[in-house]
């Protein structure tokens, strides 16, 4: 249940319309009517109506109120602070104490201006309260920590499940398996994991979590627990528990004490039993800001002007887990906002991962005959202005997509290629005519995700000589230096790497000792201008296209990544891991 921020209509109007000027009076009035009609808090209606990122709105409000804003992460919450207030009190008032230092209690609050609550806390604890404004979903997630050390609880649940394995018919009620699944999901929510892997082997069953793009082994179970554990997950996901020899897919929703998550479940048979992977999708409202993706200023401007075009095709390329969906959603939100929300935006997705306000989203449903091609064909009869297709997989889909982009629609989709320029030969191989591709393709964005260095424990260090030699040996080294100097990242010395500093995270409590906290994108933008259109018409190969694009100023993913390395945002190892 979403709780109101308790900011008055007049205050919010002055803030958004008069001060920040990110909404006009008419749009704000519509948001007010929307809040009254749907009985939702006004700030939520403003966020959805104006497509304003919630984090941005809260940070600006906090600054206005003279307090700090914190996008609370679980590692921010210290056990000694958590124990100062009871779980019931924290949940009832939507707050959580997260740090205690010399009688100074830092409290993340959804309503930090409530002086009565602050006075009450100071009276109960004898501590001076320092309030922070934090998103309600982050506070609700932190409340899960009141259960105790979730990793220890997870391990205990695993031991209990192993000890209580008895002869049961698969799928019958098994209390130990029920508790184990609950603990697995709670840990996933707290760790903000994107995926949970349950992997069977001869001597153990591993439970691993993908956090910030990297798998972390968290639990090792007895092989005997696999059957009941998988059966419990399959029951919740609506999958067949009597079929252990065929791949299956399912989905279910879990409510973890106020934190709701969606889980997409996939099972495959292996030599030692069924492997299950659960994709974790938050039920929180997704309002991504294009500026938060990690785009450099020049790249941001290229992307922005292309999503404001009335027609054409924009493609996002990259492997699974490279952040393509987040980029697609951020583009749709910005496109709608920049056009005053007077456009019809529709999507066809497999599946719909996150719901976006005021955008029509259609899930692929093969059993009902809704595939990408059929769904796209139907959407063309729905008077769309902007269409997002989750993925271009086959000739039929790309043909319809090309026609849509050619007749006055902006079409955004994804494609699997290694780099941006590789999208052209890939589409030609799928049977697209060169003249049609040259007329419709506007921009290709290739991207990867790298882990972001944890700011509280970041330190600079001299780069390893072996790394410097490897960088100097790259065939594009001189061109890379030119690009980074133009951006002000490297100095003008004879040796551009002389005195260069790299950065790393030492590891602290806030990043769980990893040195990383969160992720950001590394991008390569291939904009199709008249010269490139002529090369597409001539069916030039991928190498020639890439060489010409770089000569005309395209910044490669490696160059973009190295810029982020020298700026202290990530490490050179992260860039080399994903961008080579």
Coordinates of C-alpha atoms in Angstrom, one line a residue:
X1 CA 0.0 0.0 0.0
X2 CA 1.6 3.3 -1.1
X3 CA 1.7 6.0 1.6
X4 CA 1.3 9.6 0.8
X5 CA 4.3 11.9 1.2
X6 CA 2.2 14.5 2.9
X7 CA 3.3 17.4 0.7
X8 CA 0.4 19.8 0.1
X9 CA -1.0 20.5 -3.3
X10 CA 0.0 24.2 -3.2
X11 CA 3.6 23.3 -2.1
X12 CA 4.0 20.8 -4.9
X13 CA 2.5 23.1 -7.4
X14 CA 4.9 25.9 -6.5
X15 CA 7.8 23.5 -6.6
X16 CA 7.1 21.8 -9.9
X17 CA 5.4 24.6 -11.9
X18 CA 7.0 27.8 -10.6
X19 CA 10.4 26.8 -9.3
X20 CA 11.6 23.8 -11.4
X21 CA 9.3 24.5 -14.4
X22 CA 9.2 20.9 -15.3
X23 CA 5.4 20.9 -15.5
X24 CA 2.9 23.5 -16.7
X25 CA -0.2 24.5 -14.7
X26 CA -2.5 22.5 -17.0
X27 CA -0.5 19.3 -16.6
X28 CA -0.4 19.7 -12.8
X29 CA -4.2 20.2 -12.7
X30 CA -4.6 17.0 -14.7
X31 CA -2.4 15.2 -12.2
X32 CA -4.5 16.5 -9.3
X33 CA -7.7 15.2 -11.0
X34 CA -5.9 11.9 -11.7
X35 CA -5.0 11.6 -8.0
X36 CA -8.5 12.3 -6.9
X37 CA -10.0 9.9 -9.5
X38 CA -7.7 7.0 -8.8
X39 CA -7.4 7.7 -5.1
X40 CA -3.6 7.7 -5.2
X41 CA -1.1 10.1 -3.5
X42 CA -0.6 13.4 -5.4
X43 CA 3.1 12.9 -5.8
X44 CA 2.6 9.5 -7.4
X45 CA 0.1 11.1 -9.9
X46 CA 2.6 13.8 -10.7
X47 CA 5.4 11.3 -11.2
X48 CA 3.2 9.2 -13.6
X49 CA 1.5 12.1 -15.4
X50 CA 4.7 14.1 -15.9
X51 CA 7.0 11.1 -16.2
X52 CA 9.3 12.6 -13.6
X53 CA 11.7 10.1 -12.1
X54 CA 10.7 9.6 -8.5
X55 CA 14.3 9.8 -7.3
X56 CA 14.8 13.2 -8.9
X57 CA 11.6 14.5 -7.4
X58 CA 12.5 13.3 -3.9
X59 CA 16.1 14.6 -4.1
X60 CA 14.8 18.1 -5.1
X61 CA 12.2 18.1 -2.4
X62 CA 14.7 17.1 0.2
X63 CA 17.0 19.9 -0.8
X64 CA 14.1 22.4 -0.6
X65 CA 13.3 21.2 2.9
X66 CA 16.9 21.5 4.0
X67 CA 17.5 17.8 4.7
X68 CA 19.4 15.0 2.9
X69 CA 18.0 12.5 0.5
X70 CA 19.2 8.8 0.5
X71 CA 18.4 6.1 -2.0
X72 CA 18.6 3.6 0.8
X73 CA 20.4 0.3 0.1
X74 CA 20.3 -2.6 2.5
X75 CA 24.1 -2.3 3.1
X76 CA 23.4 1.2 4.5
X77 CA 21.5 -0.2 7.4
X78 CA 23.6 -1.1 10.5
X79 CA 22.3 -3.7 12.9
X80 CA 23.0 -1.6 16.0
X81 CA 20.8 1.2 14.6
X82 CA 18.0 -1.1 13.5
X83 CA 17.7 -2.4 17.0
X84 CA 16.9 1.0 18.4
X85 CA 13.3 1.0 17.2
X86 CA 10.8 -1.9 17.1
X87 CA 9.7 -3.3 13.7
X88 CA 6.1 -2.5 14.5
X89 CA 6.9 1.2 15.1
X90 CA 9.1 1.4 12.0
X91 CA 6.5 -0.2 9.7
X92 CA 3.6 1.9 11.1
X93 CA 5.4 5.1 10.4
X94 CA 7.3 4.1 7.2
X95 CA 10.8 4.8 8.5
X96 CA 13.9 2.8 9.4
X97 CA 16.9 3.8 11.5
X98 CA 20.0 3.0 9.5
X99 CA 23.1 4.4 11.3
X100 CA 24.0 5.2 15.0
X101 CA 27.1 7.2 15.8
X102 CA 27.7 8.7 19.2
X103 CA 24.1 9.1 20.1
X104 CA 23.4 10.5 16.6
X105 CA 20.6 8.4 15.0
X106 CA 20.2 8.7 11.2
X107 CA 16.7 7.7 10.2
X108 CA 15.4 7.2 6.7
X109 CA 11.8 8.5 6.6
X110 CA 9.0 8.7 4.0
X111 CA 7.8 11.8 5.9
X112 CA 10.9 13.4 7.4
X113 CA 9.0 16.6 8.2
X114 CA 6.8 15.0 10.9
X115 CA 8.3 16.6 13.9
X116 CA 6.0 14.7 16.3
X117 CA 7.5 11.4 15.1
X118 CA 11.1 12.8 15.3
X119 CA 10.4 14.0 18.9
X120 CA 8.9 10.7 19.8
X121 CA 12.0 8.8 18.6
X122 CA 14.3 11.1 20.5
X123 CA 12.3 10.6 23.6
X124 CA 12.3 6.8 23.3
X125 CA 15.9 6.5 22.3
X126 CA 17.7 9.4 23.9
X127 CA 19.4 10.0 20.6
X128 CA 19.5 13.1 18.4
X129 CA 17.6 12.2 15.2
X130 CA 19.0 13.2 11.8
X131 CA 16.1 12.7 9.3
X132 CA 16.6 11.6 5.7
X133 CA 14.1 11.5 2.9
X134 CA 14.1 8.0 1.3
X135 CA 11.8 6.2 -1.2
X136 CA 9.1 4.2 0.4
X137 CA 9.9 1.0 -1.4
X138 CA 13.5 1.2 -0.2
X139 CA 12.3 1.6 3.4
X140 CA 9.9 -1.3 3.1
X141 CA 12.8 -3.5 1.7
X142 CA 15.0 -2.5 4.7
X143 CA 12.2 -3.6 7.1
X144 CA 13.0 -7.2 6.0
X145 CA 16.2 -6.9 8.0
X146 CA 14.2 -7.0 11.2
X147 CA 14.0 -10.7 10.6
X148 CA 17.7 -10.9 11.5
X149 CA 20.7 -11.9 9.5
X150 CA 18.9 -13.1 6.3
X151 CA 21.9 -15.0 5.1
X152 CA 22.2 -16.9 8.4
X153 CA 18.5 -17.6 8.3
X154 CA 18.8 -18.8 4.7
X155 CA 21.6 -21.2 5.7
X156 CA 19.5 -22.5 8.7
X157 CA 16.5 -23.0 6.4
X158 CA 18.7 -25.0 4.1
X159 CA 20.0 -27.2 6.9
X160 CA 16.4 -27.7 8.2
X161 CA 15.3 -28.7 4.7
X162 CA 18.1 -31.1 4.3
X163 CA 17.4 -32.7 7.7
X164 CA 13.7 -33.0 7.1
X165 CA 13.8 -34.7 3.7
X166 CA 11.4 -37.6 3.8
X167 CA 9.7 -39.7 1.2
X168 CA 7.0 -37.5 -0.2
X169 CA 5.1 -37.3 -3.5
X170 CA 6.6 -34.4 -5.4
X171 CA 4.4 -31.3 -4.8
X172 CA 2.9 -32.4 -1.5
X173 CA 3.1 -30.0 1.4
X174 CA 6.6 -29.7 2.7
X175 CA 7.0 -27.1 5.4
X176 CA 10.8 -27.1 5.2
X177 CA 10.7 -26.4 1.4
X178 CA 8.1 -23.7 1.9
X179 CA 10.3 -21.9 4.4
X180 CA 13.4 -22.4 2.3
X181 CA 11.8 -20.8 -0.7
X182 CA 10.6 -17.9 1.4
X183 CA 14.1 -17.3 2.7
X184 CA 15.6 -17.5 -0.8
X185 CA 13.2 -14.9 -2.0
X186 CA 13.7 -12.6 0.9
X187 CA 17.5 -12.7 0.4
X188 CA 17.0 -11.9 -3.3
X189 CA 14.9 -8.8 -2.4
X190 CA 17.3 -7.6 0.2
X191 CA 20.4 -8.1 -2.0
X192 CA 18.6 -6.6 -5.0
X193 CA 19.5 -9.6 -7.0
X194 CA 18.4 -9.8 -10.6
X195 CA 18.4 -13.6 -10.9
X196 CA 18.4 -16.6 -8.6
X197 CA 20.1 -19.8 -9.8
X198 CA 19.3 -23.2 -8.2
X199 CA 21.9 -25.6 -9.7
X200 CA 22.0 -29.3 -9.1
X201 CA 25.3 -31.2 -9.0
X202 CA 26.3 -34.7 -7.9
X203 CA 27.3 -33.7 -4.3
X204 CA 25.4 -30.5 -3.7
X205 CA 22.7 -28.1 -4.9
X206 CA 24.0 -24.6 -5.2
X207 CA 22.0 -21.4 -4.8
X208 CA 23.6 -18.4 -6.5
X209 CA 22.4 -14.8 -6.9
X210 CA 23.3 -12.4 -9.7
X211 CA 24.0 -9.1 -8.0
X212 CA 25.3 -6.2 -10.1
X213 CA 25.8 -8.6 -13.0
X214 CA 28.0 -11.0 -11.1
X215 CA 27.0 -14.4 -9.7
X216 CA 27.6 -14.9 -6.0
X217 CA 27.4 -18.3 -4.4
X218 CA 25.4 -18.0 -1.2
X219 CA 24.1 -21.4 -0.2
X220 CA 25.1 -25.1 -0.7
X221 CA 22.3 -27.6 0.0
X222 CA 22.2 -31.4 0.1
X223 CA 21.3 -32.9 -3.2
X224 CA 18.3 -34.6 -1.5
X225 CA 16.6 -31.2 -1.0
X226 CA 16.4 -30.5 -4.7
X227 CA 13.2 -32.3 -5.5
X228 CA 11.0 -30.7 -2.9
X229 CA 12.6 -27.3 -3.4
X230 CA 12.0 -27.3 -7.2
X231 CA 8.5 -28.8 -6.7
X232 CA 7.6 -25.9 -4.4
X233 CA 8.8 -23.3 -6.8
X234 CA 7.0 -25.0 -9.7
X235 CA 3.7 -25.1 -7.8
X236 CA 3.9 -21.4 -7.1
X237 CA 4.8 -20.7 -10.7
X238 CA 1.9 -22.8 -12.2
X239 CA 4.3 -25.3 -13.8
X240 CA 3.8 -29.1 -14.1
X241 CA 5.6 -30.8 -11.2
X242 CA 5.1 -34.3 -12.8
X243 CA 7.2 -33.4 -15.8
X244 CA 10.9 -33.3 -15.0
X245 CA 12.2 -34.0 -18.4
X246 CA 11.0 -31.0 -20.4
X247 CA 12.0 -27.3 -20.1
X248 CA 9.2 -25.2 -18.6
X249 CA 8.4 -21.6 -17.9
X250 CA 6.2 -20.0 -15.3
X251 CA 5.7 -16.8 -13.3
X252 CA 4.4 -15.8 -9.8
X253 CA 4.3 -12.9 -7.5
X254 CA 5.6 -12.9 -4.0
X255 CA 4.7 -10.4 -1.2
X256 CA 7.5 -10.3 1.3
X257 CA 6.1 -8.2 4.1
X258 CA 5.2 -5.2 2.0
X259 CA 7.9 -5.7 -0.6
X260 CA 6.3 -7.2 -3.8
X261 CA 8.4 -8.9 -6.5
X262 CA 7.5 -10.7 -9.7
X263 CA 9.4 -13.8 -10.6
X264 CA 9.8 -15.3 -14.0
X265 CA 10.8 -19.0 -13.6
X266 CA 12.6 -21.2 -16.0
X267 CA 13.4 -24.9 -15.4
X268 CA 15.6 -27.2 -17.6
X269 CA 16.5 -30.9 -17.0
X270 CA 20.2 -31.6 -16.3
X271 CA 22.2 -34.7 -15.6
X272 CA 21.7 -34.3 -11.9
X273 CA 18.2 -33.0 -11.8
X274 CA 16.2 -29.8 -12.7
X275 CA 18.0 -26.5 -12.7
X276 CA 15.8 -23.5 -11.9
X277 CA 16.5 -19.9 -12.7
X278 CA 14.2 -17.1 -11.3
X279 CA 14.4 -13.6 -12.8
X280 CA 13.5 -11.1 -10.1
X281 CA 11.4 -8.2 -11.2
X282 CA 10.5 -5.5 -8.7
X283 CA 6.9 -4.4 -8.5
X284 CA 8.0 -0.8 -7.8
X285 CA 7.0 1.8 -10.4
X286 CA 9.7 2.1 -13.0
X287 CA 10.4 5.6 -14.1
X288 CA 13.9 5.6 -15.5
X289 CA 15.6 8.8 -16.4
X290 CA 17.6 8.9 -19.6
X291 CA 20.3 10.9 -17.8
X292 CA 20.8 8.2 -15.2
X293 CA 22.0 5.5 -17.7
X294 CA 25.6 6.6 -17.8
X295 CA 25.6 8.3 -21.3
X296 CA 28.3 10.9 -21.9
X297 CA 27.1 14.4 -22.8
X298 CA 27.6 14.1 -26.5
X299 CA 26.1 10.6 -26.7
X300 CA 23.1 11.8 -24.7
X301 CA 22.4 14.5 -27.2
X302 CA 22.7 12.1 -30.1
X303 CA 20.2 9.7 -28.5
X304 CA 17.8 12.5 -27.5
X305 CA 17.6 14.0 -31.0
X306 CA 16.9 10.6 -32.5
X307 CA 14.1 9.7 -30.1
X308 CA 12.5 13.0 -30.9
X309 CA 12.3 12.2 -34.6
X310 CA 8.7 11.6 -35.8
X311 CA 9.7 8.4 -37.7
X312 CA 12.5 6.0 -38.2
X313 CA 14.0 3.0 -36.4
X314 CA 16.3 2.9 -33.3
X315 CA 17.9 -0.4 -32.3
X316 CA 19.5 -1.3 -29.0
X317 CA 22.0 -4.2 -29.3
X318 CA 23.8 -6.2 -26.7
X319 CA 23.8 -9.6 -24.9
X320 CA 21.2 -10.7 -22.4
X321 CA 21.7 -8.8 -19.2
X322 CA 23.3 -5.7 -20.8
X323 CA 20.5 -3.3 -19.7
X324 CA 18.7 -3.1 -23.1
X325 CA 15.3 -3.2 -21.5
X326 CA 16.1 -0.3 -19.1
X327 CA 17.4 1.8 -22.0
X328 CA 14.2 1.1 -24.0
X329 CA 12.0 2.1 -21.1
X330 CA 14.0 5.2 -20.4
X331 CA 13.7 6.2 -24.1
X332 CA 10.0 5.7 -24.2
X333 CA 9.5 7.7 -21.0
X334 CA 11.6 10.6 -22.3
X335 CA 10.0 10.5 -25.8
X336 CA 6.5 10.8 -24.2
X337 CA 7.6 13.6 -21.8
X338 CA 9.3 15.6 -24.5
X339 CA 6.3 15.5 -26.7
X340 CA 4.0 16.7 -24.0
X341 CA 2.4 13.2 -23.5
X342 CA 0.2 13.7 -26.5
X343 CA 1.5 10.7 -28.4
X344 CA 0.2 7.1 -28.4
X345 CA 3.0 4.9 -27.2
X346 CA 2.5 1.1 -27.5
X347 CA 4.8 -1.9 -26.8
X348 CA 4.9 -5.6 -27.6
X349 CA 7.1 -7.5 -25.1
X350 CA 8.1 -11.0 -24.2
X351 CA 7.2 -10.7 -21.3
X352 CA 6.2 -7.3 -19.9
X353 CA 9.0 -6.9 -17.3
X354 CA 7.9 -3.6 -15.8
X355 CA 4.7 -1.6 -16.2
X356 CA 5.1 2.0 -17.3
X357 CA 2.4 4.6 -16.7
X358 CA 0.3 5.8 -19.6
X359 CA 2.0 3.3 -22.1
X360 CA 0.0 0.5 -23.7
X361 CA 2.0 -2.7 -23.1
X362 CA 1.1 -6.0 -24.8
X363 CA 2.6 -9.3 -23.7
X364 CA 3.6 -12.0 -26.2
X365 CA 1.2 -15.0 -25.8
X366 CA 2.0 -17.8 -28.3
X367 CA -0.9 -19.9 -27.1
X368 CA -3.3 -17.1 -28.1
X369 CA -1.5 -16.5 -31.3
X370 CA 0.2 -13.2 -30.2
X371 CA 3.8 -13.2 -31.4
X372 CA 6.0 -10.2 -32.1
X373 CA 4.9 -10.2 -35.8
X374 CA 1.2 -10.6 -35.2
X375 CA 1.2 -8.2 -32.3
X376 CA 3.1 -5.6 -34.3
X377 CA 0.7 -6.0 -37.2
X378 CA -2.2 -5.4 -34.8
X379 CA -0.6 -2.4 -33.2
X380 CA -0.3 -0.7 -36.6
X381 CA -4.1 -0.6 -36.7
X382 CA -4.1 1.1 -33.3
X383 CA -3.0 4.6 -34.5
X384 CA 0.4 4.5 -32.8
X385 CA 3.0 7.3 -32.8
X386 CA 5.8 5.3 -31.1
X387 CA 6.1 1.5 -31.1
X388 CA 8.5 -0.6 -29.0
X389 CA 9.1 -4.2 -30.1
X390 CA 10.9 -6.2 -27.4
X391 CA 13.1 -8.0 -29.9
X392 CA 13.5 -8.4 -33.7
X393 CA 13.9 -12.2 -34.1
X394 CA 12.7 -13.1 -37.6
X395 CA 12.1 -12.0 -41.1
X396 CA 8.4 -11.3 -40.7
X397 CA 8.9 -9.1 -37.6
X398 CA 11.6 -7.1 -39.3
X399 CA 9.6 -6.6 -42.4
X400 CA 6.6 -5.2 -40.5
X401 CA 8.9 -3.1 -38.3
X402 CA 10.5 -1.6 -41.4
X403 CA 7.2 -0.7 -42.9
X404 CA 6.1 0.9 -39.6
X405 CA 9.2 3.1 -39.5
X406 CA 8.8 4.0 -43.1
X407 CA 5.2 5.3 -42.8
X408 CA 5.6 7.9 -40.1
X409 CA 6.1 5.9 -36.8
X410 CA 9.1 5.9 -34.5
X411 CA 10.0 2.2 -33.9
X412 CA 12.4 1.1 -31.1
X413 CA 13.6 -2.4 -30.7
X414 CA 16.5 -4.7 -29.8
X415 CA 18.8 -6.9 -31.9
X416 CA 21.5 -9.3 -30.9
X417 CA 24.8 -8.1 -32.4
X418 CA 28.3 -7.7 -30.9
X419 CA 28.6 -4.0 -31.8
X420 CA 26.5 -1.2 -33.2
X421 CA 27.6 -1.3 -36.9
X422 CA 27.1 -5.1 -36.9
X423 CA 23.3 -4.4 -36.9
X424 CA 23.4 -3.4 -40.6
X425 CA 24.8 -6.7 -42.1
X426 CA 22.6 -8.6 -39.6
X427 CA 19.4 -7.0 -40.9
X428 CA 20.6 -7.5 -44.5
X429 CA 21.2 -11.2 -43.8
X430 CA 17.6 -11.3 -42.5
X431 CA 16.4 -10.3 -46.0
X432 CA 15.9 -6.6 -45.6
X433 CA 16.3 -4.7 -48.8
X434 CA 19.3 -2.2 -48.6
X435 CA 17.2 0.8 -49.8
X436 CA 14.5 0.1 -47.1
X437 CA 17.2 -0.2 -44.4
X438 CA 18.9 3.0 -45.5
X439 CA 15.6 4.8 -45.5
X440 CA 14.5 3.7 -42.0
X441 CA 17.5 3.0 -39.7
X442 CA 18.3 6.2 -37.7
X443 CA 20.5 5.0 -34.8
X444 CA 22.0 1.8 -33.3
X445 CA 23.1 1.8 -29.7
X446 CA 25.3 -1.0 -28.5
X447 CA 25.7 -1.3 -24.8
X448 CA 27.2 -3.3 -21.9
X449 CA 26.9 -2.9 -18.1
X450 CA 29.9 -2.5 -15.8
X451 CA 29.9 -2.4 -12.1
X452 CA 30.2 1.1 -10.5
X453 CA 32.9 1.7 -7.9
X454 CA 31.5 2.2 -4.4
X455 CA 32.0 5.9 -3.7
X456 CA 32.4 5.7 0.2
X457 CA 35.5 3.4 -0.2
X458 CA 36.9 4.6 -3.5
X459 CA 40.6 5.2 -3.7
X460 CA 43.0 6.1 -6.5
X461 CA 46.0 4.0 -7.4
X462 CA 48.8 4.0 -10.0
X463 CA 47.9 1.9 -13.0
X464 CA 49.7 -1.4 -13.5
X465 CA 52.4 -1.2 -16.1
X466 CA 51.1 -4.3 -17.8
X467 CA 47.7 -2.7 -18.3
X468 CA 49.3 0.5 -19.7
X469 CA 51.4 -1.6 -22.1
X470 CA 48.2 -3.4 -23.2
X471 CA 46.4 -0.1 -23.8
X472 CA 49.3 1.4 -25.7
X473 CA 49.5 -1.8 -27.9
X474 CA 45.9 -1.4 -29.0
X475 CA 45.6 -0.5 -32.7
X476 CA 43.2 2.3 -31.9
X477 CA 45.3 3.8 -29.1
X478 CA 46.0 7.1 -30.9
X479 CA 42.4 7.5 -31.9
X480 CA 41.3 6.7 -28.3
X481 CA 43.7 9.3 -26.9
X482 CA 42.3 11.9 -29.3
X483 CA 38.7 11.1 -28.2
X484 CA 39.5 11.2 -24.5
X485 CA 41.5 14.5 -24.8
X486 CA 38.6 16.1 -26.7
X487 CA 36.3 15.1 -23.7
X488 CA 38.8 16.5 -21.2
X489 CA 39.5 13.1 -19.7
X490 CA 43.2 13.0 -20.6
X491 CA 45.7 15.8 -20.4
X492 CA 47.9 17.1 -23.3
X493 CA 51.2 15.6 -22.2
X494 CA 53.5 13.9 -24.7
X495 CA 52.8 10.6 -23.0
X496 CA 49.0 10.8 -22.5
X497 CA 49.1 8.0 -19.8
X498 CA 51.8 9.7 -17.8
X499 CA 50.5 10.4 -14.4
X500 CA 47.2 8.8 -15.1
X501 CA 45.3 7.4 -12.1
X502 CA 43.0 4.5 -11.9
X503 CA 40.5 3.9 -9.1
X504 CA 39.1 1.0 -7.1
X505 CA 36.9 0.3 -4.2
X506 CA 38.7 -1.0 -1.1
X507 CA 35.5 -2.7 0.2
X508 CA 33.3 -1.5 3.0
X509 CA 30.1 -2.2 4.8
X510 CA 28.0 -0.3 2.2
X511 CA 29.2 -2.4 -0.7
X512 CA 29.4 -5.7 1.2
X513 CA 33.2 -5.7 0.8
X514 CA 33.1 -6.0 -3.0
X515 CA 34.3 -2.5 -3.8
X516 CA 31.3 -2.0 -6.2
X517 CA 27.9 -0.7 -5.8
X518 CA 25.4 -0.5 -8.6
X519 CA 26.1 -0.5 -12.4
X520 CA 26.3 1.9 -15.2
X521 CA 26.2 1.6 -19.0
X522 CA 29.1 1.6 -21.5
X523 CA 27.8 2.7 -24.9
X524 CA 28.6 2.9 -28.6
X525 CA 26.2 5.0 -30.8
X526 CA 26.1 4.5 -34.5
X527 CA 24.1 7.3 -36.1
X528 CA 23.2 6.7 -39.7
X529 CA 23.8 9.9 -41.7
X530 CA 23.8 10.4 -45.5
X531 CA 27.3 9.0 -46.0
X532 CA 26.4 5.9 -44.0
X533 CA 23.1 5.5 -45.9
X534 CA 25.1 5.4 -49.2
X535 CA 27.3 2.7 -47.8
X536 CA 24.3 0.7 -46.6
X537 CA 22.8 1.0 -50.1
X538 CA 26.1 -0.3 -51.5
X539 CA 26.0 -3.3 -49.2
X540 CA 29.4 -2.5 -47.7
X541 CA 30.6 -5.0 -45.1
X542 CA 30.6 -4.5 -41.3
X543 CA 34.3 -3.7 -41.2
X544 CA 34.0 -0.9 -43.7
X545 CA 31.0 0.5 -42.0
X546 CA 32.8 0.5 -38.7
X547 CA 35.9 2.0 -40.0
X548 CA 34.0 4.8 -41.6
X549 CA 31.8 5.4 -38.6
X550 CA 34.9 5.7 -36.3
X551 CA 36.5 8.0 -38.8
X552 CA 33.4 10.2 -38.7
X553 CA 33.6 10.5 -34.9
X554 CA 31.8 7.4 -33.5
X555 CA 33.1 6.7 -29.9
X556 CA 33.6 2.9 -29.4
X557 CA 32.4 1.1 -26.3
X558 CA 36.1 0.6 -25.2
X559 CA 36.7 4.3 -25.5
X560 CA 33.5 5.1 -23.6
X561 CA 34.5 2.6 -20.9
X562 CA 38.0 4.0 -20.6
X563 CA 36.6 7.5 -20.2
X564 CA 34.6 6.2 -17.2
X565 CA 37.7 4.5 -15.9
X566 CA 39.8 7.7 -15.8
X567 CA 36.8 9.6 -14.3
X568 CA 36.7 7.1 -11.4
X569 CA 33.4 5.5 -12.2
X570 CA 34.5 2.0 -12.8
X571 CA 37.7 -0.1 -13.1
X572 CA 39.7 -1.0 -16.2
X573 CA 39.2 -4.7 -15.5
X574 CA 35.4 -4.2 -15.7
X575 CA 35.7 -2.4 -19.0
X576 CA 38.0 -5.1 -20.5
X577 CA 35.6 -7.8 -19.1
X578 CA 32.6 -6.6 -21.1
X579 CA 33.7 -4.4 -23.9
X580 CA 36.4 -6.5 -25.7

